[in-house]
mmCIF file of C-alpha atoms in Angstrom:
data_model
loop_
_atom_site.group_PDB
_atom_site.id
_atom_site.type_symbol
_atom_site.label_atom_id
_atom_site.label_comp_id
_atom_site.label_asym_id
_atom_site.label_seq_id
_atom_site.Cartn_x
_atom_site.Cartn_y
_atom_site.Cartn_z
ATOM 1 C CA UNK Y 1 67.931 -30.109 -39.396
ATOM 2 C CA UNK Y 2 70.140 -30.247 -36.489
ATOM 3 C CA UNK Y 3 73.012 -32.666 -37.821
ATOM 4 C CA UNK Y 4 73.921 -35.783 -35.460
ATOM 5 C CA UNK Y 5 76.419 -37.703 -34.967
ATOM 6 C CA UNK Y 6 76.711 -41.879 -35.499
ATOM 7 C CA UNK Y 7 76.885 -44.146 -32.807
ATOM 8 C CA UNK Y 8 80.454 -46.186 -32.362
ATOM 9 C CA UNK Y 9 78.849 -49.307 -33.721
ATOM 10 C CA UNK Y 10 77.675 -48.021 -37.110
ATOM 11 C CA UNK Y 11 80.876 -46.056 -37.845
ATOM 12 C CA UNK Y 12 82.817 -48.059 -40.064
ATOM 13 C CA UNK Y 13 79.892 -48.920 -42.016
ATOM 14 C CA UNK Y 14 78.778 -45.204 -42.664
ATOM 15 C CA UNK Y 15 82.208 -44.349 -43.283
ATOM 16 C CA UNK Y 16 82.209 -46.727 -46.205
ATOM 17 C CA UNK Y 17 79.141 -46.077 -47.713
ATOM 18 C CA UNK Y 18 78.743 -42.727 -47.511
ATOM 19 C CA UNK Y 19 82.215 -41.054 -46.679
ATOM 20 C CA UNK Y 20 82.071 -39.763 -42.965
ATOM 21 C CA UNK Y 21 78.792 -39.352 -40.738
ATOM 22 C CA UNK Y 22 79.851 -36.601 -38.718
ATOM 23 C CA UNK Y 23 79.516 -33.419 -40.629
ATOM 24 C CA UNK Y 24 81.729 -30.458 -40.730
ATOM 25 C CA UNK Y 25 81.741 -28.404 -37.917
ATOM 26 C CA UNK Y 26 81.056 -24.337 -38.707
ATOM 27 C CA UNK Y 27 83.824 -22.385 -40.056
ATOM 28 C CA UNK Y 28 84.675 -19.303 -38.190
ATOM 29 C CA UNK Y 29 83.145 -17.301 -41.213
ATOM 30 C CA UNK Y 30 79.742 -19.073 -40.413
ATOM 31 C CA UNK Y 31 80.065 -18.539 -36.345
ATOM 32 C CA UNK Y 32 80.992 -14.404 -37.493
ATOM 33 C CA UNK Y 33 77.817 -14.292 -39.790
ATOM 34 C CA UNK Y 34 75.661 -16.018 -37.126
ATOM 35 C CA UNK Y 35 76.404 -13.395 -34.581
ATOM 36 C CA UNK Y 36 75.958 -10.827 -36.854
ATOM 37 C CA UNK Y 37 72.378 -11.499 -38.019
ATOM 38 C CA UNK Y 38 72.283 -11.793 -33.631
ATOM 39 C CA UNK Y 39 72.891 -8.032 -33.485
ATOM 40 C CA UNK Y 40 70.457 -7.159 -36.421
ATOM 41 C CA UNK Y 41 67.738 -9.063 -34.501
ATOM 42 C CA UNK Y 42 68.749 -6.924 -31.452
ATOM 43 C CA UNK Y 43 68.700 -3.693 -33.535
ATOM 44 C CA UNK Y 44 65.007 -4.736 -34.045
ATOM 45 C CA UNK Y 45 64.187 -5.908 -30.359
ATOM 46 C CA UNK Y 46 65.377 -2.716 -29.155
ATOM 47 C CA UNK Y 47 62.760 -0.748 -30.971
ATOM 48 C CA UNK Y 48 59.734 -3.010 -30.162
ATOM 49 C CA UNK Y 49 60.827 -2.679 -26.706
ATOM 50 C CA UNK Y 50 61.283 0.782 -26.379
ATOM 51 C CA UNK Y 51 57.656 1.176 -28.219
ATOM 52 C CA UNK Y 52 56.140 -1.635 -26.290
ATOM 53 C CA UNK Y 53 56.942 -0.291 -22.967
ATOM 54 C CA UNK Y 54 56.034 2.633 -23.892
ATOM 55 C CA UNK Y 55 52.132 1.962 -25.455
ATOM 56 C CA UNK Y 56 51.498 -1.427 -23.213
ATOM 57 C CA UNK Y 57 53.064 -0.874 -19.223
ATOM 58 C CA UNK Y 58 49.194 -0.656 -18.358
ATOM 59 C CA UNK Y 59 46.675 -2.525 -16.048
ATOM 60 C CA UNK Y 60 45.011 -4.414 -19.018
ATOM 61 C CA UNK Y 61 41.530 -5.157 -17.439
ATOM 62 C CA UNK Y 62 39.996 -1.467 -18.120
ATOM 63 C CA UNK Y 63 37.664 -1.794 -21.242
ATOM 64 C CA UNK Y 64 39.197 -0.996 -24.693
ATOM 65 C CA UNK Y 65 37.767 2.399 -24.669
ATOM 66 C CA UNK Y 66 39.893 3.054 -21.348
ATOM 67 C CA UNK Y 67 42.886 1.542 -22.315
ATOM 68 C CA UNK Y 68 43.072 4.218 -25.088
ATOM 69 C CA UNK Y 69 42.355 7.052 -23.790
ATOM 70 C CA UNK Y 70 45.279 6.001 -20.633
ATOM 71 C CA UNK Y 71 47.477 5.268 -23.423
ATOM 72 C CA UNK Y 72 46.627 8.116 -25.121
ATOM 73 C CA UNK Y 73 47.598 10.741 -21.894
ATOM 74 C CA UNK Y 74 50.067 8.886 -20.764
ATOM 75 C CA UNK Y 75 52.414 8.993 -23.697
ATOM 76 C CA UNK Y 76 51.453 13.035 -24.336
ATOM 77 C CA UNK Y 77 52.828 13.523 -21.221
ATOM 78 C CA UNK Y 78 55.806 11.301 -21.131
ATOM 79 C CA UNK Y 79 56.914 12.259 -24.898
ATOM 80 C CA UNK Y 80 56.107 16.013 -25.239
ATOM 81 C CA UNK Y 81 57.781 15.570 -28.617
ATOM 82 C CA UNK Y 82 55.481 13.586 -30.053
ATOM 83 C CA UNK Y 83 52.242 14.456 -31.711
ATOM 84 C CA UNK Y 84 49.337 11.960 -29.607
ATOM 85 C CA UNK Y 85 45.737 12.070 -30.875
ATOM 86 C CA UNK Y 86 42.515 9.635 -30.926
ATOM 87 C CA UNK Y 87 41.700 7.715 -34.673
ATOM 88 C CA UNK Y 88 38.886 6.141 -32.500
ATOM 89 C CA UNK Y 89 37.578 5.365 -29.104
ATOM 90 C CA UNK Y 90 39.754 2.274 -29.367
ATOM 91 C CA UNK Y 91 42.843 3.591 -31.301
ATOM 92 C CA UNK Y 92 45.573 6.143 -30.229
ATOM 93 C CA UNK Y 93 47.939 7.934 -33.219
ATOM 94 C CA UNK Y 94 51.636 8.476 -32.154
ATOM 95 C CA UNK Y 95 53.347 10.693 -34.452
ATOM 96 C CA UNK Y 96 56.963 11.374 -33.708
ATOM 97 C CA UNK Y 97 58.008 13.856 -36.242
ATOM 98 C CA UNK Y 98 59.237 12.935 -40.058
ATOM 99 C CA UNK Y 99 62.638 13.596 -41.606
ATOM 100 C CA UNK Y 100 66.030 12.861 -38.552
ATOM 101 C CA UNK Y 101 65.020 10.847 -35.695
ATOM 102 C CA UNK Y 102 65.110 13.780 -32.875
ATOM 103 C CA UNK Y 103 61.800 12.508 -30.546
ATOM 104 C CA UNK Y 104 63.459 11.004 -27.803
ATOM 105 C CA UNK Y 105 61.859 8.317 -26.038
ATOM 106 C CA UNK Y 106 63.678 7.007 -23.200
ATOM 107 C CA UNK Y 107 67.750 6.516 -24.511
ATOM 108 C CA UNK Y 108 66.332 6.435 -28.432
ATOM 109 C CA UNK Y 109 65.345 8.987 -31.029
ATOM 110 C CA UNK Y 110 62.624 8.227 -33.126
ATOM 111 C CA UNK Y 111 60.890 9.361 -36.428
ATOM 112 C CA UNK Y 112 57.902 8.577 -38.039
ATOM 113 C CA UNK Y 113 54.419 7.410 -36.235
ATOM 114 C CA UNK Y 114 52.538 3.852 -34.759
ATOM 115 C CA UNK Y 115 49.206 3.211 -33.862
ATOM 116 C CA UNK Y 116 47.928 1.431 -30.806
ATOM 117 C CA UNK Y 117 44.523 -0.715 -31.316
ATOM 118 C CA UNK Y 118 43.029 -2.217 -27.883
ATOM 119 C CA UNK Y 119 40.812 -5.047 -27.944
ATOM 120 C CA UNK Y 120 38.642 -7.352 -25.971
ATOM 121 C CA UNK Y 121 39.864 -10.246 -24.507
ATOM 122 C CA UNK Y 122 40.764 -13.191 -27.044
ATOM 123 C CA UNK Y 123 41.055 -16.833 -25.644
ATOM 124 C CA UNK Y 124 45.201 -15.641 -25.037
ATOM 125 C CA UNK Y 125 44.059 -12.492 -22.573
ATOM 126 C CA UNK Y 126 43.787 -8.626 -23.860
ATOM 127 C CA UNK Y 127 45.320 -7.454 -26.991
ATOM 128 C CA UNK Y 128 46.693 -4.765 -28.310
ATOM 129 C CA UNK Y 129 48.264 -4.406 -31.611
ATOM 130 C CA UNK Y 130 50.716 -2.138 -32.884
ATOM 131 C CA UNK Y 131 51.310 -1.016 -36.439
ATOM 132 C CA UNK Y 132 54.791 1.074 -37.784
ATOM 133 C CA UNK Y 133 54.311 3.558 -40.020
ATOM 134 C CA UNK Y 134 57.629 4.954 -41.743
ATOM 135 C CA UNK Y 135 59.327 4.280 -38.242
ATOM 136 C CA UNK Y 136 63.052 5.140 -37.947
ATOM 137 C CA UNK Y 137 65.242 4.715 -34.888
ATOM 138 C CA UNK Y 138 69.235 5.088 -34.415
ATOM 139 C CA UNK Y 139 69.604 4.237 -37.849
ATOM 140 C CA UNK Y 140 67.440 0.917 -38.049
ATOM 141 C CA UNK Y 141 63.943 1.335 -39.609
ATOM 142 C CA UNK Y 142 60.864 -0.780 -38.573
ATOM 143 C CA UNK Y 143 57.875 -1.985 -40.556
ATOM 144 C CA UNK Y 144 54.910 -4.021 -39.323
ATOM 145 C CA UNK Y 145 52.757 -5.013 -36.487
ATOM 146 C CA UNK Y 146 53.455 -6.491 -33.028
ATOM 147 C CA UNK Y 147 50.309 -8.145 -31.372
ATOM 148 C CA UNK Y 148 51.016 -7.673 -27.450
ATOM 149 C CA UNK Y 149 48.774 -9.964 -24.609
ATOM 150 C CA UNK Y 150 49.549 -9.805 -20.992
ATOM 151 C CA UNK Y 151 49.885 -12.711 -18.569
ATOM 152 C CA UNK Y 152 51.142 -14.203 -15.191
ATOM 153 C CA UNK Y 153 53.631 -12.398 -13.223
ATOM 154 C CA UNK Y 154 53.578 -8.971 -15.033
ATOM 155 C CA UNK Y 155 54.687 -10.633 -18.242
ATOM 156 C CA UNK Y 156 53.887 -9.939 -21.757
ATOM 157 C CA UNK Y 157 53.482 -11.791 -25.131
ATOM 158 C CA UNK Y 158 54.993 -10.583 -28.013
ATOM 159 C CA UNK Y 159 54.300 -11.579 -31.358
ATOM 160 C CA UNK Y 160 55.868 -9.297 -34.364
ATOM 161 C CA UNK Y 161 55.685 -9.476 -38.063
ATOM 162 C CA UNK Y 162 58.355 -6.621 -39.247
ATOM 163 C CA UNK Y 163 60.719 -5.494 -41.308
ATOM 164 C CA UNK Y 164 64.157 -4.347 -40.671
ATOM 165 C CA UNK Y 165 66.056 -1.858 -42.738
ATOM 166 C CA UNK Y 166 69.391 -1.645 -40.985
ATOM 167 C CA UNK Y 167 72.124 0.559 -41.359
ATOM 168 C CA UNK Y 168 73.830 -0.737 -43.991
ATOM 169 C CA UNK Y 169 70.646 -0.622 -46.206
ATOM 170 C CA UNK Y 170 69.724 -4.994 -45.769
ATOM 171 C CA UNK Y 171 66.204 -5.426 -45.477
ATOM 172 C CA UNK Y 172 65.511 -8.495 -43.037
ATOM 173 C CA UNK Y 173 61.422 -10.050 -42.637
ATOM 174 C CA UNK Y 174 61.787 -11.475 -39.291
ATOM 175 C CA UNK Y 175 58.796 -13.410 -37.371
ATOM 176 C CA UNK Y 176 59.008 -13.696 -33.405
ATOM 177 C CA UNK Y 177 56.873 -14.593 -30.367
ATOM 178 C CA UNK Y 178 58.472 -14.003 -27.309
ATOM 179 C CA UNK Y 179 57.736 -14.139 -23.628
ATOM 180 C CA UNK Y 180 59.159 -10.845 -21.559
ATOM 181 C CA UNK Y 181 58.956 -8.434 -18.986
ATOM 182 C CA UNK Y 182 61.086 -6.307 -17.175
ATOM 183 C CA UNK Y 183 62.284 -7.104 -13.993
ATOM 184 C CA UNK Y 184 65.285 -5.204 -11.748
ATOM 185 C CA UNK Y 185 66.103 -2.758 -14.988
ATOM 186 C CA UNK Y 186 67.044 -6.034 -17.421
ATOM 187 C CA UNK Y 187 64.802 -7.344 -19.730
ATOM 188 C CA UNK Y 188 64.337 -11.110 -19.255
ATOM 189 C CA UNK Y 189 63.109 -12.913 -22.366
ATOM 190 C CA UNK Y 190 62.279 -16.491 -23.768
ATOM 191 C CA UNK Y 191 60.801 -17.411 -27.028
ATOM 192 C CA UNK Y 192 62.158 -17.664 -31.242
ATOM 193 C CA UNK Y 193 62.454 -15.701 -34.433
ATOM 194 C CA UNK Y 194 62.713 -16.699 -37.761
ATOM 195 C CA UNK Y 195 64.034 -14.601 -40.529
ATOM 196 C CA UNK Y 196 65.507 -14.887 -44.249
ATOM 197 C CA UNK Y 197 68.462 -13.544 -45.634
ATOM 198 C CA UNK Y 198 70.177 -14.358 -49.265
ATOM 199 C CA UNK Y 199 71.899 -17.205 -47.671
ATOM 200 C CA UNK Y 200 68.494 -18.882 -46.884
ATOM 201 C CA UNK Y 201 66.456 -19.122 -43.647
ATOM 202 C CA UNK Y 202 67.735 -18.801 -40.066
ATOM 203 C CA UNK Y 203 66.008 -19.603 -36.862
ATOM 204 C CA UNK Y 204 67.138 -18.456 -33.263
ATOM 205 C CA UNK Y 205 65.737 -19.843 -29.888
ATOM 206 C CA UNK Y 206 65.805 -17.513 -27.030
ATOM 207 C CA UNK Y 207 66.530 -19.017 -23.927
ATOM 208 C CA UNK Y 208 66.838 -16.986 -20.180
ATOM 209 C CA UNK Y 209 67.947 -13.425 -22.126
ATOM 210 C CA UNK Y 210 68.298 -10.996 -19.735
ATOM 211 C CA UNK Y 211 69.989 -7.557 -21.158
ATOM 212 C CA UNK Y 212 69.782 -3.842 -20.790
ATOM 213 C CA UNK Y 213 67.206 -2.952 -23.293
ATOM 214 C CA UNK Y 214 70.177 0.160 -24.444
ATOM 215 C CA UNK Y 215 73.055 -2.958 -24.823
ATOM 216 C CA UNK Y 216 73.524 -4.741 -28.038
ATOM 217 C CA UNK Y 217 73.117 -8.348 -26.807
ATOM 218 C CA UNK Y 218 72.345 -9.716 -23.653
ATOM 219 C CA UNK Y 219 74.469 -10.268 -20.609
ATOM 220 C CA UNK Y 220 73.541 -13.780 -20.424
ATOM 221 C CA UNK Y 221 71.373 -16.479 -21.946
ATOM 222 C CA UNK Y 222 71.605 -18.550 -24.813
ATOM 223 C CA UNK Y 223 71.225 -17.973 -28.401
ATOM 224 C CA UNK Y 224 70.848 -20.892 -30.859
ATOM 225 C CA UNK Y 225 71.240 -20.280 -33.853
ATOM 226 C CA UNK Y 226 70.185 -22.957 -36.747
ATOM 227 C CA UNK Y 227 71.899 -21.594 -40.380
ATOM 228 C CA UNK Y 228 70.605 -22.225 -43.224
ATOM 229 C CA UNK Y 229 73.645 -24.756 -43.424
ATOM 230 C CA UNK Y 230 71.998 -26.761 -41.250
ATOM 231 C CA UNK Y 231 74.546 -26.086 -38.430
ATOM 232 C CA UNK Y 232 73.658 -25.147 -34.820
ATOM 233 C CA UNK Y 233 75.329 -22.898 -33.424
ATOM 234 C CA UNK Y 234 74.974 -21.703 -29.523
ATOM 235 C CA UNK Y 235 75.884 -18.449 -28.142
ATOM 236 C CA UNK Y 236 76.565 -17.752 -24.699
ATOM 237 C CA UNK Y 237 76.371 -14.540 -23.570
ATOM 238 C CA UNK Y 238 79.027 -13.738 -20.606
ATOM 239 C CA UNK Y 239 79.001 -10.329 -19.815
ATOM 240 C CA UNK Y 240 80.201 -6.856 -20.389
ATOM 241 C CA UNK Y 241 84.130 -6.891 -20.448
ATOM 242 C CA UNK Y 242 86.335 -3.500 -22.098
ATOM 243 C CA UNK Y 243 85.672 -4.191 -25.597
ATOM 244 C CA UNK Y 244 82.223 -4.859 -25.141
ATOM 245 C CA UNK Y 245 79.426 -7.447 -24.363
ATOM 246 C CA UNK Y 246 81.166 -10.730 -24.738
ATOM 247 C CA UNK Y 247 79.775 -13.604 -26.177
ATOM 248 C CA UNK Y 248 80.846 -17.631 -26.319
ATOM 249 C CA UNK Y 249 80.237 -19.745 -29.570
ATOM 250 C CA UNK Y 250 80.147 -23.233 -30.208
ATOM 251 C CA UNK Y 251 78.994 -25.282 -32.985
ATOM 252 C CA UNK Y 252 82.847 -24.780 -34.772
ATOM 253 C CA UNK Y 253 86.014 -26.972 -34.138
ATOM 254 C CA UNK Y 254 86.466 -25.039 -31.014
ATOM 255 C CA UNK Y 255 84.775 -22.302 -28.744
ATOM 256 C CA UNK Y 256 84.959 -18.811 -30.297
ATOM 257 C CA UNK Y 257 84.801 -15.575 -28.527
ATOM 258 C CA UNK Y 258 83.739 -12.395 -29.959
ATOM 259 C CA UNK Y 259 82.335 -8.452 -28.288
ATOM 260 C CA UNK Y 260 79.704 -6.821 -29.234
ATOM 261 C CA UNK Y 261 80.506 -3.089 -28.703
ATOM 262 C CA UNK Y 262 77.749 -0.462 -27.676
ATOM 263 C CA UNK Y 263 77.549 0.768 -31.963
ATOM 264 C CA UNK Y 264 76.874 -3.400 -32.907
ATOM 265 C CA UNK Y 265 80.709 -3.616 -34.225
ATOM 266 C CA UNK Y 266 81.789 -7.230 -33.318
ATOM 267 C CA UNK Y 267 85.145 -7.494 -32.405
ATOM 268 C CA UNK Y 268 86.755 -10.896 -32.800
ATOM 269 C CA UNK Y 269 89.016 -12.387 -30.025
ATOM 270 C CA UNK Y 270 89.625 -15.647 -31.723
ATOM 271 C CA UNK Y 271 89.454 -19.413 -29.958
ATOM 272 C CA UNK Y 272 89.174 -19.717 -26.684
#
């Protein structure tokens, strides 16, 4: 619940029944943790982009059969590294190695294996669905599927059930659908995900991202952020600057700005 404020009129009367109608803004500690789960939602991102571009950057109207066996050559030849083979005529096996992430694929190292599934057209377009199998990337690992559908204007749907094991061993179930595609080298996206940590649930809408699929966060847009103490709180994203990708937040008693360096450390540079 997004918390509101009281109109002049029924002030005094709320103030004397229930103590104050405005509620506390965020404390800074909130604003810190908010942009923190931000960067372990990027640390996710980044690997269903990197694997999305990779398995779905296809003319979808072949048949199923087609779209396979394209997929199937196509990422042989791009990632020598990996091992590519057919489960079906519909299905294509990507095996990146096990043990240390060493199978590059564009500016990331990968371990473990996916499989691509092409379908017919549903009602939403083409479909292809992507599972994680023991994936591991910079660190971060990935479990799940991502269900991918193309439309207008060279952009894609993505919708992702997954897991995140991050660096410093959380585990995070996150649920997003998100509108993207790549346009001038920055990935522009709109859409939400919804995730849980120990301090309860956490949504974030996505609104006008475009970043660098290798930064941290983007270099603008807006992230809001609803905790699970019912605050909102909005992040602007403003651009690379020394320390890092800066970012704006509101929802506290005044604007807060923080970096995001290229590792996800977030560097705190107090009120604005």
């Amino acid at each position: 619940m997004t918390p509101r404020r009281c109109t002049l009129a029924a002030l005094a009367l709320t103030i004397a029944q229930l103590g104050g109608c405005v509620p506390e803004p965020a404390s800074v500690v909130e604003i810190r943790s908010a942009v923190s789960e931000l960067v372990d939602q990027g640390r996710a991102m980044a690997i269903e982009h990197a694997l999305v571009n990779l398995t779905t950057n296809l003319d979808p109207t072949p048949s199923p059969a087609a779209l396979a066996a394209a997929v199937q050559a196509s990422v042989a030849a791009a990632v020598p590294c990996a091992e590519v083979s057919a489960a079906d005529d519909t299905t294509v096996l990507i095996d990146f190695g096990a043990g240390a992430a060493t199978c590059s694929v564009g500016d990331r190292s990968f371990a473990g294996a996916l499989r691509v599934s092409f379908s017919e057209p549903t009602p939403d377009g083409r479909l292809a669905t992507i599972s994680f199998v023991g994936l591991n990337s910079e660190g971060s690992g990935l479990t799940g599927t991502m269900r991918v559908t193309w439309g207008v204007d060279e952009t894609r749907r993505v919708v992702s059930e997954v897991r995140l094991d991050t660096p410093d061993l959380r585990q995070i179930e996150i649920q997003s659908d998100r509108i993207q595609r790549t346009y001038r080298g920055a990935l522009q996206i709109d859409g939400w995900h919804r995730w849980q940590t120990l301090l309860g649930r956490w949504k974030m809408e996505l609104r006008g991202w475009e970043q660098d699929p290798t930064a941290p966060v983007p270099d603008r847009g807006i992230a809001d952020i609803a905790t699970p103490y019912e605050h909102d709180i909005i992040l602007d994203f403003t651009g690379p600057r020394a320390e890092g990708q800066e970012l704006r937040a509101n929802g506290g008693r005044r604007d807060h700005v923080f970096a995001v360096a290229a590792d996800g450390e977030i560097i705190d540079l107090g009120d604005d």
